Short mmCIF file of C-alpha atoms in Angstrom, two decimals:
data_model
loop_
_atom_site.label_atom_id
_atom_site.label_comp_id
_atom_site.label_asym_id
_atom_site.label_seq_id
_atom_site.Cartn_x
_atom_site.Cartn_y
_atom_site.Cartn_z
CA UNK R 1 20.69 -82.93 -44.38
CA UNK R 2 19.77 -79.25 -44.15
CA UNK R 3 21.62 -76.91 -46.06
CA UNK R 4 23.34 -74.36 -43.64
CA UNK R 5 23.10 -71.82 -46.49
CA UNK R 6 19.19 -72.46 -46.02
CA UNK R 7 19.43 -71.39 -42.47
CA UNK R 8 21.18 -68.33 -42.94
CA UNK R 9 19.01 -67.08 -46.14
CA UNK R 10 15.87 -67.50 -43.53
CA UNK R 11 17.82 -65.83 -40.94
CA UNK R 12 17.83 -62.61 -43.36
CA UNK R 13 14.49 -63.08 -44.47
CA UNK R 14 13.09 -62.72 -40.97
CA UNK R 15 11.78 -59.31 -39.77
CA UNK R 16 13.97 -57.42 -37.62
CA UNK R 17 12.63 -56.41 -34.82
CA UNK R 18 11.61 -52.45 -34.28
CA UNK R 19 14.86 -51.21 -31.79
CA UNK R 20 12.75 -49.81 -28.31
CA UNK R 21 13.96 -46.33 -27.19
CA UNK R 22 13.87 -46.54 -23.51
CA UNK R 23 15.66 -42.82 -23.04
CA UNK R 24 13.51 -41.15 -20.53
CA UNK R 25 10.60 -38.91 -21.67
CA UNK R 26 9.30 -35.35 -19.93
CA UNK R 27 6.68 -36.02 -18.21
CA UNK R 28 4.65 -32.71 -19.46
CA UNK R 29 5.81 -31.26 -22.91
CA UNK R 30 6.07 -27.17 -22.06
CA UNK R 31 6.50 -26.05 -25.75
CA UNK R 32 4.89 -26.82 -28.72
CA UNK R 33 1.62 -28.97 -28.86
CA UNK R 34 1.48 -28.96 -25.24
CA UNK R 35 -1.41 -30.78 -23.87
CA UNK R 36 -1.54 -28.90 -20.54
CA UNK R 37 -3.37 -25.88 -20.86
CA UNK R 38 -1.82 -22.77 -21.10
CA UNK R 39 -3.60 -21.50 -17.77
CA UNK R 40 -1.70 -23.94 -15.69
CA UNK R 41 1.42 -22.23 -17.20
CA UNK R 42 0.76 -18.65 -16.70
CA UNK R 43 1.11 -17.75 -12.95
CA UNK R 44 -0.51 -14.92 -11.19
CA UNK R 45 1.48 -12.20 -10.02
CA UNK R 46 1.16 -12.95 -5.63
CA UNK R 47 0.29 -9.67 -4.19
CA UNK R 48 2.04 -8.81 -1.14
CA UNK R 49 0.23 -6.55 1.43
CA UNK R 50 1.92 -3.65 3.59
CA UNK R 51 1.51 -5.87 6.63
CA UNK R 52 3.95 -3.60 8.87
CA UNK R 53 5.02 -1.42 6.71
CA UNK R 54 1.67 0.22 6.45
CA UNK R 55 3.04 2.22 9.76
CA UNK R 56 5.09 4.22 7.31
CA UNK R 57 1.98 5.81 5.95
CA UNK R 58 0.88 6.06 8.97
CA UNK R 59 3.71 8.20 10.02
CA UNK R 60 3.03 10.55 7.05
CA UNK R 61 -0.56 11.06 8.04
CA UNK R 62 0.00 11.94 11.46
CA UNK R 63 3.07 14.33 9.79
CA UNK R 64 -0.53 15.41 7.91
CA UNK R 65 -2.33 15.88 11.09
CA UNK R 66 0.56 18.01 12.67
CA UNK R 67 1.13 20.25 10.09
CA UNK R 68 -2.71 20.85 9.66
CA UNK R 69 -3.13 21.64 12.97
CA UNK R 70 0.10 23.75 13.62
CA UNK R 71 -1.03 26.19 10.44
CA UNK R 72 -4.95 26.04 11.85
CA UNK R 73 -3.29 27.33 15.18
CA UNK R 74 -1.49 29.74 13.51
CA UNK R 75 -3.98 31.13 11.39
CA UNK R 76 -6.74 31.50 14.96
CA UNK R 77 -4.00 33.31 16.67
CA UNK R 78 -2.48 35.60 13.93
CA UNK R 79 -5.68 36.56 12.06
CA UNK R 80 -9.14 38.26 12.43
CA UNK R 81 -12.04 36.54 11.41
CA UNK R 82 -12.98 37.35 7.98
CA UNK R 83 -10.19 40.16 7.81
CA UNK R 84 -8.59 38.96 5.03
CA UNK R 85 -4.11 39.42 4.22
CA UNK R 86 -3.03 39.62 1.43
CA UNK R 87 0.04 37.52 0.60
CA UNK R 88 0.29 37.29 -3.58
CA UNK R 89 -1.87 39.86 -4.83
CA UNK R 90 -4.59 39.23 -5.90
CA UNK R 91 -4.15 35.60 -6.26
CA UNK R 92 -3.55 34.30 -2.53
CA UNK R 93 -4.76 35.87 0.69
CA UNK R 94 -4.72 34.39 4.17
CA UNK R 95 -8.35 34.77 5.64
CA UNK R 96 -9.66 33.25 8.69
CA UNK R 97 -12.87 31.59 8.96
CA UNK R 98 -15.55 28.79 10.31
CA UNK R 99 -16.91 25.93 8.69
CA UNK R 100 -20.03 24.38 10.23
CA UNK R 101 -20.34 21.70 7.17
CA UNK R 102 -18.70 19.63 4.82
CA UNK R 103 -16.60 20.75 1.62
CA UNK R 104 -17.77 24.03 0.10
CA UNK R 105 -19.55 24.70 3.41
CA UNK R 106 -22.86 21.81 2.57
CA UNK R 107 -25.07 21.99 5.73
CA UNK R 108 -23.23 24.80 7.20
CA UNK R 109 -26.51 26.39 8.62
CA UNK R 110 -28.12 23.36 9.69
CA UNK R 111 -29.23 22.93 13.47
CA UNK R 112 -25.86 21.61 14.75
CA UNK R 113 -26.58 18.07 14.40
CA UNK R 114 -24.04 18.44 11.00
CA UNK R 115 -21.25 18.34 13.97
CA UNK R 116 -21.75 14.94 14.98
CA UNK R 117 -23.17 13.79 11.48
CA UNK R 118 -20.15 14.77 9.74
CA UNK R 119 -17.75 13.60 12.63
CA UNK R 120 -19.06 10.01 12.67
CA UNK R 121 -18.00 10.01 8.45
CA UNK R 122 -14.88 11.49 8.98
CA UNK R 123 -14.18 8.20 12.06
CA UNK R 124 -15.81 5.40 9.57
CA UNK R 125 -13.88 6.57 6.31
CA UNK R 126 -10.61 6.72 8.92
CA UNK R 127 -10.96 3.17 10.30
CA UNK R 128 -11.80 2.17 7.26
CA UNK R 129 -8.22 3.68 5.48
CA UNK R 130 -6.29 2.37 8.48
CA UNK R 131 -7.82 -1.13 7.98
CA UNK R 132 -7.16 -0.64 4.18
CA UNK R 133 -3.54 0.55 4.42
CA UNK R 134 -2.63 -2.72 6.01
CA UNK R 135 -4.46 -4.53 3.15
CA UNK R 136 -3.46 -2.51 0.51
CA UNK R 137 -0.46 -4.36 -2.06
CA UNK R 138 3.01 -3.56 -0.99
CA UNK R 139 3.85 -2.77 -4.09
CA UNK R 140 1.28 0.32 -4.88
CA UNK R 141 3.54 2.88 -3.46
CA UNK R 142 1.42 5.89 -5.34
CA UNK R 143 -2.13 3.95 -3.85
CA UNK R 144 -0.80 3.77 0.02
CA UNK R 145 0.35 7.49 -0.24
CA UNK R 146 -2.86 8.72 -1.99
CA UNK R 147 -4.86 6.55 1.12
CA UNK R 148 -2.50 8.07 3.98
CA UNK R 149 -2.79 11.74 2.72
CA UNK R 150 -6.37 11.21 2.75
CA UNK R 151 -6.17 9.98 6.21
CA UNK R 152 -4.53 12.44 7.60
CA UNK R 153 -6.94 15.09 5.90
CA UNK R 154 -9.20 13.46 7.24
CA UNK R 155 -8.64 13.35 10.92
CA UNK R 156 -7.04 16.81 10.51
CA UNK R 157 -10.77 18.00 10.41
CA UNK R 158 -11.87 15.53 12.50
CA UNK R 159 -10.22 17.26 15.26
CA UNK R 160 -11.44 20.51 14.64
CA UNK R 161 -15.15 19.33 14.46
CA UNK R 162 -14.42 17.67 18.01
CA UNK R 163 -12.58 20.45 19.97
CA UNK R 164 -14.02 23.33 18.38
CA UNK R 165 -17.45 22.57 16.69
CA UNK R 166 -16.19 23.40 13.33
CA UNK R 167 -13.34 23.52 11.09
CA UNK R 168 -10.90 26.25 10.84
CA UNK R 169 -9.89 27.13 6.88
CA UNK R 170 -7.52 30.14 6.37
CA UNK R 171 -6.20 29.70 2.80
CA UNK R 172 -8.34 32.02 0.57
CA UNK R 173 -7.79 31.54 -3.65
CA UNK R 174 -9.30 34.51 -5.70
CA UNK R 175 -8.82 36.54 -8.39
CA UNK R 176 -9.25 40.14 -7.27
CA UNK R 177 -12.93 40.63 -6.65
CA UNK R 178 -13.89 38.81 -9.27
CA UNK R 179 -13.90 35.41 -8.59
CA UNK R 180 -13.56 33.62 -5.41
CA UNK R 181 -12.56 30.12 -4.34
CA UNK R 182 -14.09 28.69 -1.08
CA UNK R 183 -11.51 29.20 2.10
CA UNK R 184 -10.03 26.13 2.53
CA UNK R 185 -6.83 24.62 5.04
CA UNK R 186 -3.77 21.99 4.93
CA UNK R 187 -6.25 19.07 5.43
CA UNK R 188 -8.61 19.92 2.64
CA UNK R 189 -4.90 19.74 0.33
CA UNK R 190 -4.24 16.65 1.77
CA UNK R 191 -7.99 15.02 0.96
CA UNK R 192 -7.42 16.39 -2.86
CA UNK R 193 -4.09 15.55 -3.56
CA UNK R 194 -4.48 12.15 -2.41
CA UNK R 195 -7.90 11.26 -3.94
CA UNK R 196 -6.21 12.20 -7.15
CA UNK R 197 -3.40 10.24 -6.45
CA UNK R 198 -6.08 6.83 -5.78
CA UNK R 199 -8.00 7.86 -9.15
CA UNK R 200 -4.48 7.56 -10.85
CA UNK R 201 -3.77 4.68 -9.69
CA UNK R 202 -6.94 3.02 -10.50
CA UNK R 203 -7.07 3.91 -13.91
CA UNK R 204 -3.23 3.66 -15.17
CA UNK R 205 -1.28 0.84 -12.11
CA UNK R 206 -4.12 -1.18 -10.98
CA UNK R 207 -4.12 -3.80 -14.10
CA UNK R 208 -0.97 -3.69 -14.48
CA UNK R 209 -0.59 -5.27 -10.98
CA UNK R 210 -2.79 -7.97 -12.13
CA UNK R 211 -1.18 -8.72 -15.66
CA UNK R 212 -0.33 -12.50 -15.16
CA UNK R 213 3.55 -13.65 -15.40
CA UNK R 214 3.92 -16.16 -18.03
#
């Protein structure tokens, strides 16, 4: 007869068997000794473009485009040509005159064909800011305002070549008579200013834009 002592002892002696944790696992581990690449867990920053908005630069480069022209107005019915007035001696005088070229008078005694030359820049760089102000990332408040300030410089002189052949400066920087800067008007500001404000923004905003989130 078989010892029940025998089947007890053999009972014991068996192997138990290995307890099966059926708790539900993560599918991808996040931390740690991840296997999914760190790429897939970064995400880039999503750039959203002025879209509509861009309207409210374009409302500051018509403001441009005004003021430019109300001061260029101004300056042909208040002043003689080339008779200069002084206003912060001898720093700042108002002087009226012509410019047949580009900055700093370049091709200003060319044949006339400068007009039309310098015109059709003027209308490509301006499409091509209007175009870019809708493109341009929501976000880059100091970019849009350096692009509409430009803009509006630009087709501030734009007009003059148009109506009048030339553009009218009045804003004359010296230092007695001693050192003078070249005449200049509201629109030339504008074009400065803002291209400074685009180089800042290129250098020092630009990547930080891009920097992605992790």
């Amino acid at each position: 007869m078989p010892n029940p002592t025998d089947s007890s002892d053999n009972q014991h002696d068996k192997p138990s068997q290995a307890e099966v944790d059926h708790s539900p696992k993560p599918a991808h581990a996040t931390t740690g000794s991840s296997t999914t690449p760190r790429s897939r867990l970064t995400k880039k920053p999503k750039v959203v473009a002025n879209g509509s908005r861009a309207f409210i630069w374009y409302a500051l480069a018509l403001i441009i485009i005004v003021i430019d022209q109300w001061t260029k107005w101004l300056a042909e019915t208040k002043l003689n040509f080339h008779d200069p007035v002084p206003v912060i001696e001898p720093f700042l005088n108002w002087t009226l005159a012509y410019n047949y070229g580009a900055a700093f008078s370049f091709l200003a005694d060319a044949g006339g064909w400068q007009k039309w030359f310098f015109s059709g820049l003027a209308l490509l760089m301006s499409l091509f800011l209007i175009i870019y102000l809708l493109k341009a990332p929501r976000k880059a408040t100091l970019l849009s305002l350096g692009l509409a300030m430009v803009l509006g410089g630009a087709l501030g002189n734009l007009i003059d070549r148009l109506l009048h052949g030339h553009v009218i400066d009045f804003i004359h920087v010296h230092y007695a008579d001693v050192w003078h800067y070249p005449i200049f008007n509201i629109a030339d500001i504008g074009i400065s200013l803002g291209v400074v404000l685009i180089v800042i923004d290129m250098l020092f905003l630009e990547k930080k834009r891009e920097v992605p989130r992790s």
